[in-house]
């Protein structure tokens, strides 16, 4: 019998490998259907969008019960701001998971790895399950692991760019070298095939927002991404054949040796 | 020390561009100055539909389907300036008012009850009647209710912007009106606002003081629009380069009728206005673009699909709720609920809150 492909993150056992975002939807009331189509268990929400005067309204009201809430620190420009936003999220009852997002660049929206390491260190010490969004750099990834990150989340391409795994070679190095925590590819995945590619490479999961939220039919696109992630994962588990530059004949060219 | 920044003011001839130049500009992720000139050219105007398609795709990519709603609150209209185009100018006969802090709080409650969490606080320029201390008092009163609290007041010093940020302000809106010094002088003949450079450098002072967001703009109608729109883009780029983490937004208010009766010497037609807005999106893909109620509902409803990401709603340009004290006549009188319904009808999500301020007082209130 086929064994269920479960994995561990932050003390929880997960079956889904597709995390969702919430930021760019036209209608948040479709979130339950999107989550169901994606089979998602983890969903990220920007604290900047949560109305602290009425937290039960707005985006939180549409997130199905039982999902793991992953508040993110969108808007933070420094480690200190990210830490304070995370504490605020926990104080509001949004749980103790946090996606650290520290961006000091309004043009490319690239994360600041150095500040992210500092915030990770502080928040992990305070008991948060810290999922840091980062530029795929081996040294930074190692520092994040040492700082207590529960996973590392390298970007495939700049946020919202839909360009897929533009950082493929750098993510491959992380997948090769970082084994202590899962690698979750975040940002830039514009098509289900991009997510499949990340999973084929051995990523533990993908986080997708823009491509699903801005699709004509977000529910159908969520399902498409779930299939892409599942297909890529299955291929990874099945053992991907090595890629070669030259052709490899189906009938061995040296087969004549057998008859000698 | 580096030279103070000066806006580029290109002659009309610089805005002549070939169709190929427009194509090249459209293909760039981040256009350069001459690309923006091409995007503003008469040739680009003939290809407005092409520009609009790329602008709509950029807006969708970077902002998704969410659009922020906010409203202005005028707390005082005393003013020492003699801006020729403004209903609050010192020489215009109109009731002069300043809301008491109790009235400010009541207006804040009224607005918060509509669900809005982003507020734009406005005054005229009269330090003796509604100076920095009064503005700071207003900020302290309103900040607990409004996580997004932008100032649209006279240009302040860096120290005063720092005090405003400390009190709970989260953004600055400050329009240069025009980047052309001779036109600026003609339009601002007297009063503190006549100081072109003090105003030009105010957004940088605000950023240096720690305000995380600034919105720049020009008031269309004073002079040929292409030159001013290009200078506005250059100003935004300059700030982004100097303060890479700053959220820089832009707006293009058009002159509207007001109590002073000023007629725009270079009125901007609807088609040119739309052209300017979509060109702004192409030049500044990540910038929030604000569209005020100076514009008609039909135009706003169209531009929100292409480029605009922040819209005012339930607007009064009077001081508080006092009739007869309007700065200018608005064109879109729709309430917050009506604007939200319009957005939903277009498949867009009205967003009432899109900032989480930090600061001890704020965090305690939260």
Coordinates of C-alpha atoms in Angstrom, one line a residue:
Chain A
X1 CA 0.0 0.0 0.0
X2 CA 1.3 3.5 -0.8
X3 CA 2.4 5.4 2.2
X4 CA 0.9 8.8 2.8
X5 CA 3.5 11.5 2.0
X6 CA 3.4 13.6 5.2
X7 CA 5.9 16.0 6.5
X8 CA 6.7 17.9 9.7
X9 CA 6.8 21.6 10.2
X10 CA 6.7 23.6 13.4
X11 CA 5.6 20.5 15.4
X12 CA 2.7 19.9 13.0
X13 CA 2.3 17.0 10.6
X14 CA 1.2 18.3 7.2
X15 CA -0.1 16.5 4.1
X16 CA -0.4 19.5 1.8
X17 CA 2.7 21.0 0.2
X18 CA 1.0 24.1 -1.2
X19 CA 0.8 27.2 1.0
X20 CA -1.5 30.0 0.0
X21 CA -1.4 33.8 0.1
X22 CA -4.3 36.1 0.4
X23 CA -3.2 39.6 -0.7
X24 CA -4.4 40.2 -4.2
X25 CA -7.8 38.5 -4.5
X26 CA -10.7 40.4 -6.0
X27 CA -13.2 38.8 -3.6
X28 CA -12.0 37.3 -0.3
X29 CA -15.3 35.4 0.0
X30 CA -13.9 32.9 -2.5
X31 CA -11.1 31.9 0.0
X32 CA -12.8 28.8 1.3
X33 CA -13.3 27.5 -2.2
X34 CA -9.7 28.4 -3.1
X35 CA -8.3 26.7 0.0
X36 CA -10.4 23.6 -0.7
X37 CA -9.3 23.4 -4.3
X38 CA -5.7 23.8 -3.3
X39 CA -6.0 21.3 -0.5
X40 CA -4.0 23.8 1.5
X41 CA -3.4 23.6 5.3
X42 CA -1.3 26.8 5.7
X43 CA -2.3 30.3 4.6
X44 CA -0.4 33.5 5.0
X45 CA -2.1 36.9 5.9
X46 CA -0.4 40.3 6.0
X47 CA -0.9 41.8 9.4
X48 CA -1.1 45.2 7.7
X49 CA -4.4 44.1 6.2
X50 CA -6.0 42.9 9.5
X51 CA -8.2 45.5 11.2
X52 CA -7.2 45.2 14.8
X53 CA -10.3 47.1 15.8
X54 CA -12.4 44.4 14.2
X55 CA -10.1 41.4 13.6
X56 CA -13.1 39.1 13.0
X57 CA -14.0 41.0 9.9
X58 CA -12.1 41.2 6.7
X59 CA -9.7 38.5 5.4
X60 CA -9.6 36.5 8.7
X61 CA -13.4 35.9 8.5
X62 CA -13.0 34.0 5.3
X63 CA -10.2 31.6 6.3
X64 CA -11.7 28.2 6.9
X65 CA -11.4 26.8 10.5
X66 CA -8.6 24.4 11.1
X67 CA -6.1 26.1 8.7
X68 CA -2.8 27.1 10.1
X69 CA -2.5 30.9 10.0
X70 CA 0.8 32.2 9.0
X71 CA 0.8 36.0 9.6
X72 CA 3.5 37.8 7.6
X73 CA 5.3 41.0 8.4
X74 CA 4.7 42.7 5.1
X75 CA 5.7 46.4 5.4
X76 CA 8.5 45.7 7.8
X77 CA 11.8 47.4 6.7
X78 CA 13.9 46.4 9.7
X79 CA 14.4 43.4 12.0
X80 CA 12.9 45.4 14.8
X81 CA 9.7 46.2 12.9
X82 CA 9.3 42.5 11.9
X83 CA 9.8 41.4 15.5
X84 CA 7.2 43.9 16.7
X85 CA 4.7 42.9 14.0
X86 CA 5.1 39.2 14.9
X87 CA 4.5 39.9 18.5
X88 CA 1.5 42.0 17.7
X89 CA 0.1 39.1 15.6
X90 CA 0.6 36.6 18.4
X91 CA -1.0 39.0 20.9
X92 CA -4.0 39.3 18.7
X93 CA -4.5 35.5 18.7
X94 CA -3.1 34.8 15.3
X95 CA -1.0 31.9 16.6
X96 CA 2.7 31.6 16.9
X97 CA 3.7 30.9 13.3
X98 CA 5.2 33.8 11.4
X99 CA 6.5 34.4 8.0
X100 CA 9.2 37.1 8.2
X101 CA 9.3 39.5 5.3
X102 CA 11.7 42.3 5.6
X103 CA 11.9 44.5 2.5
X104 CA 13.8 47.7 2.1
X105 CA 13.6 47.9 -1.6
X106 CA 10.5 49.3 -3.3
X107 CA 11.6 48.4 -6.8
X108 CA 12.4 44.7 -6.7
X109 CA 10.9 43.9 -3.4
X110 CA 13.9 41.7 -2.5
X111 CA 14.2 40.6 1.1
X112 CA 17.0 41.8 3.4
X113 CA 18.7 38.5 4.4
X114 CA 20.8 40.0 7.1
X115 CA 17.9 41.7 8.9
X116 CA 15.9 38.5 8.4
X117 CA 18.5 36.4 10.2
X118 CA 18.4 38.9 13.1
X119 CA 14.6 38.8 13.4
X120 CA 14.6 35.0 13.1
X121 CA 17.0 34.7 16.0
X122 CA 14.9 36.8 18.3
X123 CA 11.5 35.3 17.3
X124 CA 12.7 31.7 17.4
X125 CA 14.0 32.3 20.9
X126 CA 10.5 33.6 21.9
X127 CA 8.9 30.4 20.7
X128 CA 7.6 31.4 17.3
X129 CA 7.7 29.0 14.4
X130 CA 9.7 31.2 12.1
X131 CA 9.4 30.8 8.3
X132 CA 11.8 33.4 6.8
X133 CA 11.4 34.7 3.2
X134 CA 14.8 35.1 1.8
X135 CA 17.0 35.6 -1.3
X136 CA 18.5 32.2 -2.0
X137 CA 22.0 32.5 -0.6
X138 CA 23.7 29.6 1.0
X139 CA 25.4 31.5 3.8
X140 CA 22.2 33.3 4.8
X141 CA 20.3 30.0 4.7
X142 CA 22.8 28.4 7.0
X143 CA 22.6 31.4 9.4
X144 CA 18.8 31.1 9.3
X145 CA 19.0 27.5 10.3
X146 CA 21.4 28.3 13.1
X147 CA 19.1 31.1 14.2
X148 CA 16.3 28.7 14.7
X149 CA 14.2 28.9 11.5
X150 CA 11.6 26.2 11.1
X151 CA 12.1 26.3 7.3
X152 CA 13.7 28.6 4.8
X153 CA 11.7 30.2 2.0
X154 CA 13.9 31.2 -0.9
X155 CA 12.3 33.3 -3.7
X156 CA 12.0 31.8 -7.1
X157 CA 11.8 35.2 -8.7
X158 CA 10.8 38.7 -7.4
X159 CA 7.3 38.9 -5.8
X160 CA 4.5 39.0 -8.3
X161 CA 6.8 38.6 -11.3
X162 CA 5.4 35.2 -12.4
X163 CA 8.8 34.4 -13.8
X164 CA 9.2 31.0 -12.2
X165 CA 12.5 29.7 -10.9
X166 CA 14.7 32.5 -12.1
X167 CA 17.0 31.6 -9.1
X168 CA 17.0 27.8 -10.0
X169 CA 20.7 27.3 -9.6
X170 CA 20.9 29.0 -6.2
X171 CA 17.8 27.1 -4.9
X172 CA 19.4 23.8 -6.2
X173 CA 22.4 24.6 -3.9
X174 CA 20.2 25.1 -0.9
X175 CA 18.4 21.9 -1.6
X176 CA 21.7 20.1 -1.8
X177 CA 23.2 21.6 1.2
X178 CA 20.4 22.4 3.7
X179 CA 18.9 19.3 5.2
X180 CA 18.1 20.4 8.7
X181 CA 14.9 22.2 7.8
X182 CA 12.5 22.1 4.8
X183 CA 12.9 24.4 1.9
X184 CA 9.7 26.1 0.8
X185 CA 9.9 28.0 -2.5
X186 CA 8.1 31.3 -2.2
X187 CA 7.4 34.1 -4.7
X188 CA 7.6 34.3 -8.5
X189 CA 5.9 31.0 -9.3
X190 CA 3.5 32.1 -12.0
X191 CA 2.4 28.8 -13.4
X192 CA 1.6 25.3 -12.1
X193 CA 4.6 24.0 -14.1
X194 CA 6.9 26.4 -12.1
X195 CA 5.6 24.8 -8.9
X196 CA 6.0 21.3 -10.4
X197 CA 9.6 22.2 -11.3
X198 CA 10.4 23.3 -7.7
X199 CA 8.9 20.2 -6.3
X200 CA 10.8 18.0 -8.8
X201 CA 14.0 19.5 -7.6
X202 CA 13.1 18.4 -4.0
X203 CA 11.5 21.5 -2.4
X204 CA 9.3 20.5 0.5
X205 CA 6.5 22.9 -0.5
X206 CA 5.6 26.0 -2.5
X207 CA 3.9 29.2 -1.5
X208 CA 1.7 30.8 -4.2
X209 CA -0.2 34.0 -4.1
X210 CA -0.2 36.3 -7.1
X211 CA -0.7 33.6 -9.8
X212 CA -3.8 32.2 -8.0
X213 CA -5.2 35.5 -6.7
X214 CA -5.0 37.3 -10.1
X215 CA -6.2 34.4 -12.2
X216 CA -9.5 34.8 -14.0
X217 CA -10.7 31.8 -12.0
X218 CA -8.7 31.6 -8.7
X219 CA -10.5 28.4 -7.6
X220 CA -9.5 26.5 -10.8
X221 CA -6.0 27.9 -10.7
X222 CA -5.6 26.8 -7.1
X223 CA -6.6 23.3 -8.2
X224 CA -4.1 23.5 -11.1
X225 CA -1.3 24.5 -8.7
X226 CA -2.2 21.7 -6.3
X227 CA -1.9 19.2 -9.2
X228 CA 1.4 20.8 -10.3
X229 CA 2.8 20.5 -6.8
X230 CA 1.5 16.9 -6.4
X231 CA 2.9 15.9 -9.8
X232 CA 6.3 17.4 -9.1
X233 CA 6.4 15.8 -5.7
X234 CA 5.5 12.4 -7.1
X235 CA 8.2 12.7 -9.7
X236 CA 10.8 13.6 -7.1
X237 CA 9.8 10.6 -5.0
X238 CA 9.8 8.4 -8.1
X239 CA 13.5 9.3 -8.7
X240 CA 14.0 11.7 -11.5
X241 CA 16.2 10.4 -14.3
X242 CA 19.4 12.4 -14.7
X243 CA 19.5 15.0 -17.5
X244 CA 22.1 14.4 -20.1
X245 CA 23.5 16.6 -22.9
X246 CA 23.8 13.7 -25.4
X247 CA 21.2 11.3 -26.7
X248 CA 21.0 7.9 -25.0
X249 CA 20.0 5.2 -27.5
X250 CA 17.1 2.9 -26.3
X251 CA 19.0 0.0 -27.7
X252 CA 22.5 0.0 -26.4
X253 CA 25.1 0.9 -29.1
X254 CA 27.4 -1.8 -27.6
X255 CA 24.7 -4.4 -27.6
X256 CA 26.6 -6.4 -30.2
X257 CA 29.1 -7.4 -27.4
X258 CA 26.4 -9.6 -26.0
X259 CA 26.4 -11.9 -29.0
X260 CA 30.2 -12.3 -29.1
Chain B
X1 CA 28.3 67.6 -0.3
X2 CA 26.3 66.5 -3.3
X3 CA 24.3 69.0 -5.4
X4 CA 20.7 69.5 -4.4
X5 CA 18.3 67.6 -6.7
X6 CA 16.7 69.5 -9.5
X7 CA 13.9 68.2 -11.6
X8 CA 14.6 67.6 -15.3
X9 CA 12.4 70.0 -17.4
X10 CA 12.5 68.8 -21.0
X11 CA 11.4 71.0 -23.9
X12 CA 8.4 70.1 -26.0
X13 CA 10.7 68.7 -28.7
X14 CA 11.9 66.0 -26.3
X15 CA 8.4 64.5 -26.3
X16 CA 8.4 63.7 -30.0
X17 CA 8.9 60.0 -30.3
X18 CA 8.7 57.4 -33.0
X19 CA 6.4 54.3 -32.8
X20 CA 9.6 52.2 -32.3
X21 CA 10.6 54.4 -29.4
X22 CA 7.2 53.8 -27.8
X23 CA 7.6 50.0 -28.4
X24 CA 11.0 50.1 -26.8
X25 CA 9.7 52.0 -23.8
X26 CA 6.7 49.6 -23.4
X27 CA 9.1 46.6 -23.4
X28 CA 11.2 47.8 -20.5
X29 CA 10.5 46.6 -16.9
X30 CA 11.8 49.9 -15.6
X31 CA 11.8 52.6 -18.3
X32 CA 14.5 55.3 -18.3
X33 CA 13.9 59.0 -18.6
X34 CA 13.8 59.1 -22.4
X35 CA 11.5 56.1 -22.4
X36 CA 9.1 58.0 -20.2
X37 CA 9.3 60.9 -22.5
X38 CA 8.4 58.5 -25.3
X39 CA 5.5 57.1 -23.3
X40 CA 4.2 60.7 -22.8
X41 CA 4.6 61.6 -26.5
X42 CA 1.8 62.4 -29.0
X43 CA 2.7 59.1 -30.7
X44 CA 2.1 57.3 -27.5
X45 CA -1.2 59.1 -27.2
X46 CA -2.2 57.7 -30.6
X47 CA -1.4 54.3 -29.1
X48 CA -3.2 54.8 -25.8
X49 CA -4.9 51.4 -26.0
X50 CA -1.5 49.7 -26.2
X51 CA -0.3 51.6 -23.2
X52 CA -3.4 50.9 -21.3
X53 CA -3.1 47.1 -21.9
X54 CA 0.5 47.1 -20.5
X55 CA -0.5 49.3 -17.6
X56 CA -3.4 47.1 -16.7
X57 CA -1.2 44.0 -16.7
X58 CA 1.4 45.8 -14.5
X59 CA -1.3 46.9 -12.0
X60 CA -2.7 43.4 -11.8
X61 CA 0.7 41.9 -11.2
X62 CA 1.8 44.3 -8.5
X63 CA -1.5 45.2 -6.8
X64 CA -3.7 42.2 -7.7
X65 CA -7.4 43.0 -7.5
X66 CA -7.3 45.0 -4.3
X67 CA -7.8 48.8 -4.1
X68 CA -7.5 51.0 -1.1
X69 CA -10.2 53.4 0.0
X70 CA -9.6 56.5 2.1
X71 CA -11.1 59.9 2.9
X72 CA -9.8 63.4 3.6
X73 CA -10.6 65.4 6.7
X74 CA -10.1 69.1 6.5
X75 CA -9.5 70.4 10.0
X76 CA -8.7 74.1 9.3
X77 CA -8.8 76.5 6.3
X78 CA -6.9 79.5 7.6
X79 CA -4.2 80.3 5.2
X80 CA -1.5 82.9 4.6
X81 CA -0.7 81.8 1.1
X82 CA -2.0 83.5 -2.1
X83 CA -2.1 80.5 -4.4
X84 CA -4.0 81.8 -7.4
X85 CA -5.9 78.6 -7.9
X86 CA -7.0 77.6 -4.4
X87 CA -10.3 78.2 -2.6
X88 CA -8.5 78.5 0.7
X89 CA -6.1 81.2 -0.5
X90 CA -5.8 84.2 1.9
X91 CA -7.4 86.6 -0.6
X92 CA -10.6 84.5 -1.1
X93 CA -13.6 85.5 0.9
X94 CA -14.9 82.5 2.7
X95 CA -15.7 81.4 6.3
X96 CA -12.5 80.6 8.1
X97 CA -12.6 77.8 10.6
X98 CA -10.6 75.6 12.7
X99 CA -12.1 72.5 14.3
X100 CA -11.8 72.1 18.0
X101 CA -10.2 68.9 19.2
X102 CA -13.6 67.7 20.3
X103 CA -14.9 68.3 16.8
X104 CA -11.9 66.6 15.2
X105 CA -12.5 63.5 17.4
X106 CA -16.2 63.5 16.4
X107 CA -15.3 63.7 12.7
X108 CA -12.9 60.9 13.3
X109 CA -15.6 58.8 14.9
X110 CA -18.0 59.6 12.0
X111 CA -15.4 58.5 9.4
X112 CA -14.3 55.4 11.3
X113 CA -17.9 54.3 11.5
X114 CA -17.9 53.9 7.7
X115 CA -15.2 51.3 8.1
X116 CA -12.4 53.3 6.6
X117 CA -9.0 53.0 8.4
X118 CA -7.0 55.4 6.1
X119 CA -7.4 59.1 6.6
X120 CA -5.8 62.1 5.0
X121 CA -5.6 65.1 7.4
X122 CA -5.6 68.5 5.7
X123 CA -5.1 72.1 6.7
X124 CA -4.2 75.4 5.1
X125 CA -1.0 77.2 6.0
X126 CA -1.4 79.4 9.0
X127 CA 1.0 78.6 11.8
X128 CA -0.6 81.0 14.2
X129 CA -4.1 79.6 13.8
X130 CA -3.5 75.9 13.0
X131 CA 0.2 75.3 13.5
X132 CA 2.3 72.2 14.0
X133 CA 1.3 71.7 17.7
X134 CA -2.4 71.8 16.6
X135 CA -1.7 69.3 13.8
X136 CA 0.2 67.0 16.3
X137 CA -2.8 67.1 18.6
X138 CA -5.1 66.1 15.8
X139 CA -2.7 63.2 14.9
X140 CA -2.6 62.0 18.5
X141 CA -6.4 62.0 18.6
X142 CA -7.0 60.3 15.3
X143 CA -4.1 57.8 15.3
X144 CA -5.8 55.2 17.5
X145 CA -8.6 55.0 15.0
X146 CA -6.6 55.2 11.7
X147 CA -3.7 52.9 11.1
X148 CA -3.1 54.8 7.9
X149 CA -2.9 58.5 8.8
X150 CA -1.5 60.7 6.1
X151 CA -0.7 64.4 6.3
X152 CA -1.5 66.9 3.6
X153 CA -0.4 70.1 5.3
X154 CA 2.1 72.8 4.6
X155 CA 5.8 71.7 4.1
X156 CA 7.4 71.0 7.5
X157 CA 11.0 70.8 8.7
X158 CA 12.5 67.4 9.2
X159 CA 12.3 67.8 13.0
X160 CA 8.5 68.5 12.7
X161 CA 8.0 65.5 10.4
X162 CA 9.8 63.4 13.0
X163 CA 7.4 64.7 15.7
X164 CA 4.4 63.9 13.4
X165 CA 5.7 60.4 12.9
X166 CA 6.2 60.0 16.6
X167 CA 2.6 61.2 17.2
X168 CA 1.2 58.6 14.8
X169 CA 1.3 60.0 11.3
X170 CA 2.2 57.2 8.8
X171 CA 2.4 59.0 5.5
X172 CA 2.9 62.3 3.7
X173 CA 1.0 63.7 0.7
X174 CA 2.6 66.8 -0.7
X175 CA 2.2 68.0 -4.2
X176 CA 4.8 70.2 -5.8
X177 CA 1.8 71.6 -7.9
X178 CA 4.3 72.3 -10.7
X179 CA 8.0 71.6 -11.1
X180 CA 8.5 74.6 -13.5
X181 CA 10.0 77.3 -11.3
X182 CA 8.7 80.2 -13.3
X183 CA 5.1 78.8 -13.3
X184 CA 5.4 78.0 -9.6
X185 CA 6.4 81.6 -8.8
X186 CA 3.5 82.9 -10.8
X187 CA 1.0 80.6 -9.1
X188 CA 2.3 81.2 -5.6
X189 CA 3.0 84.9 -5.5
X190 CA 3.1 85.4 -1.7
X191 CA 3.1 83.4 1.5
X192 CA 5.4 80.7 2.8
X193 CA 4.5 78.4 0.0
X194 CA 6.2 80.7 -2.5
X195 CA 9.5 78.9 -1.4
X196 CA 9.8 76.4 -4.3
X197 CA 12.8 74.6 -2.9
X198 CA 11.5 74.2 0.6
X199 CA 8.5 72.4 -0.8
X200 CA 10.5 70.4 -3.3
X201 CA 12.7 68.9 -0.6
X202 CA 9.9 68.3 1.9
X203 CA 9.2 64.7 0.8
X204 CA 12.9 63.8 1.3
X205 CA 12.8 65.5 4.8
X206 CA 9.7 63.4 5.7
X207 CA 11.4 60.2 4.5
X208 CA 14.6 61.1 6.4
X209 CA 12.4 61.7 9.5
X210 CA 11.0 58.2 9.3
X211 CA 7.6 58.5 7.6
X212 CA 7.3 55.3 5.6
X213 CA 5.2 56.6 2.7
X214 CA 5.0 59.7 0.6
X215 CA 2.7 60.7 -2.2
X216 CA 3.9 63.2 -4.8
X217 CA 1.9 65.0 -7.4
X218 CA 1.4 67.9 -9.8
X219 CA -1.8 69.9 -10.2
X220 CA -2.6 69.6 -13.9
X221 CA -3.6 72.7 -15.8
X222 CA -0.9 75.3 -15.0
X223 CA 1.4 74.5 -17.9
X224 CA 1.9 71.9 -20.6
X225 CA 1.3 68.6 -18.8
X226 CA 4.0 66.4 -20.3
X227 CA 6.9 68.3 -18.8
X228 CA 5.4 68.3 -15.3
X229 CA 4.5 64.6 -15.4
X230 CA 8.0 63.7 -16.5
X231 CA 9.5 65.8 -13.7
X232 CA 7.1 64.1 -11.2
X233 CA 8.4 60.6 -12.3
X234 CA 12.0 61.9 -11.9
X235 CA 11.2 63.1 -8.4
X236 CA 9.7 59.7 -7.5
X237 CA 12.8 57.9 -8.9
X238 CA 15.1 60.3 -7.0
X239 CA 13.4 59.5 -3.7
X240 CA 13.4 55.8 -4.4
X241 CA 17.1 55.9 -5.1
X242 CA 17.8 57.9 -2.0
X243 CA 15.4 56.0 0.3
X244 CA 15.1 52.5 -1.3
X245 CA 12.6 51.3 1.3
X246 CA 10.3 54.3 1.0
X247 CA 6.8 53.7 -0.4
X248 CA 6.4 56.3 -3.1
X249 CA 3.0 57.1 -4.5
X250 CA 1.9 59.6 -7.1
X251 CA -1.2 61.6 -8.0
X252 CA -2.3 63.9 -10.7
X253 CA -5.1 66.2 -9.5
X254 CA -6.7 68.4 -12.2
X255 CA -7.7 71.9 -11.4
X256 CA -11.3 72.2 -10.4
X257 CA -13.7 75.1 -10.1
X258 CA -13.5 76.8 -6.6
X259 CA -14.5 79.9 -4.8
X260 CA -11.6 81.9 -6.2
X261 CA -12.7 81.4 -9.7
X262 CA -9.3 80.7 -11.3
X263 CA -9.4 79.2 -14.8
X264 CA -6.7 76.7 -15.8
X265 CA -4.5 78.2 -18.5
X266 CA -3.7 74.7 -19.9
X267 CA -6.7 72.6 -19.2
X268 CA -6.0 68.9 -19.6
X269 CA -8.5 66.9 -21.6
X270 CA -9.9 63.6 -20.3
X271 CA -7.9 61.6 -22.9
X272 CA -4.7 63.3 -22.0
X273 CA -5.4 62.7 -18.3
X274 CA -5.9 59.0 -18.9
X275 CA -2.7 59.0 -21.0
X276 CA -0.8 60.6 -18.2
X277 CA -2.1 58.2 -15.5
X278 CA -1.3 55.1 -17.5
X279 CA 2.2 56.5 -18.4
X280 CA 2.7 56.9 -14.6
X281 CA 1.9 53.3 -14.1
X282 CA 4.4 52.3 -16.8
X283 CA 7.1 54.5 -15.4
X284 CA 6.5 53.5 -11.7
X285 CA 5.1 50.0 -11.8
X286 CA 5.1 49.6 -8.0
X287 CA 3.8 53.0 -7.1
X288 CA 0.4 53.5 -5.6
X289 CA -1.6 55.9 -7.8
X290 CA -4.2 58.0 -6.1
X291 CA -7.3 59.2 -7.9
X292 CA -9.4 61.9 -6.2
X293 CA -13.0 62.9 -6.3
X294 CA -12.0 65.8 -8.6
X295 CA -12.6 63.3 -11.3
X296 CA -15.9 62.1 -12.6
X297 CA -17.3 58.6 -11.5
X298 CA -17.1 57.3 -15.1
X299 CA -13.4 58.2 -15.4
X300 CA -12.5 56.8 -11.9
X301 CA -14.4 53.6 -12.6
X302 CA -12.4 53.1 -15.8
X303 CA -9.0 54.1 -14.4
X304 CA -9.3 51.8 -11.4
X305 CA -9.1 48.9 -13.8
X306 CA -6.0 50.3 -15.5
X307 CA -3.8 52.0 -13.0
X308 CA -5.3 53.7 -10.0
X309 CA -4.9 51.8 -6.7
X310 CA -6.0 54.4 -4.1
X311 CA -9.4 56.1 -4.2
X312 CA -11.0 58.6 -1.9
X313 CA -14.6 58.0 -1.0
X314 CA -17.3 59.8 1.0
X315 CA -15.4 63.1 0.4
X316 CA -16.1 66.5 1.9
X317 CA -13.7 69.4 1.0
X318 CA -15.3 71.5 3.7
X319 CA -13.7 72.0 7.1
X320 CA -15.3 69.2 9.0
X321 CA -19.0 69.2 8.1
X322 CA -19.4 73.0 7.8
X323 CA -21.1 74.0 4.6
X324 CA -19.7 76.9 2.6
X325 CA -16.1 76.2 3.6
X326 CA -15.3 73.9 0.6
X327 CA -11.8 74.1 -0.9
X328 CA -13.1 73.1 -4.3
X329 CA -16.0 71.4 -5.9
X330 CA -15.8 67.6 -6.2
X331 CA -17.1 65.6 -9.1
X332 CA -17.6 62.2 -7.5
X333 CA -19.9 62.4 -4.5
X334 CA -20.3 58.7 -3.9
X335 CA -20.2 57.4 -0.3
X336 CA -17.8 54.8 1.0
X337 CA -20.4 52.1 0.6
X338 CA -21.2 53.1 -2.9
X339 CA -17.5 53.1 -3.9
X340 CA -17.0 49.7 -2.3
X341 CA -20.0 48.4 -4.2
X342 CA -18.6 49.8 -7.5
X343 CA -15.2 48.1 -6.9
X344 CA -16.9 44.8 -6.1
X345 CA -19.0 45.0 -9.2
X346 CA -15.8 45.3 -11.2
X347 CA -14.3 42.2 -9.5
X348 CA -12.1 44.3 -7.3
X349 CA -11.7 44.1 -3.5
X350 CA -12.2 47.3 -1.5
X351 CA -9.4 47.4 1.1
X352 CA -10.0 49.6 4.2
X353 CA -6.7 48.9 5.9
X354 CA -3.3 48.4 4.4
X355 CA -0.8 49.5 7.0
X356 CA 0.1 48.4 10.5
X357 CA 1.9 51.2 12.2
X358 CA 4.3 50.5 15.0
X359 CA 5.1 52.7 17.9
X360 CA 4.6 52.2 21.6
X361 CA 1.3 54.1 21.8
X362 CA 0.0 52.4 18.7
X363 CA 1.0 48.9 19.9
X364 CA -0.6 49.5 23.3
X365 CA -3.8 50.7 21.6
X366 CA -3.8 47.6 19.4

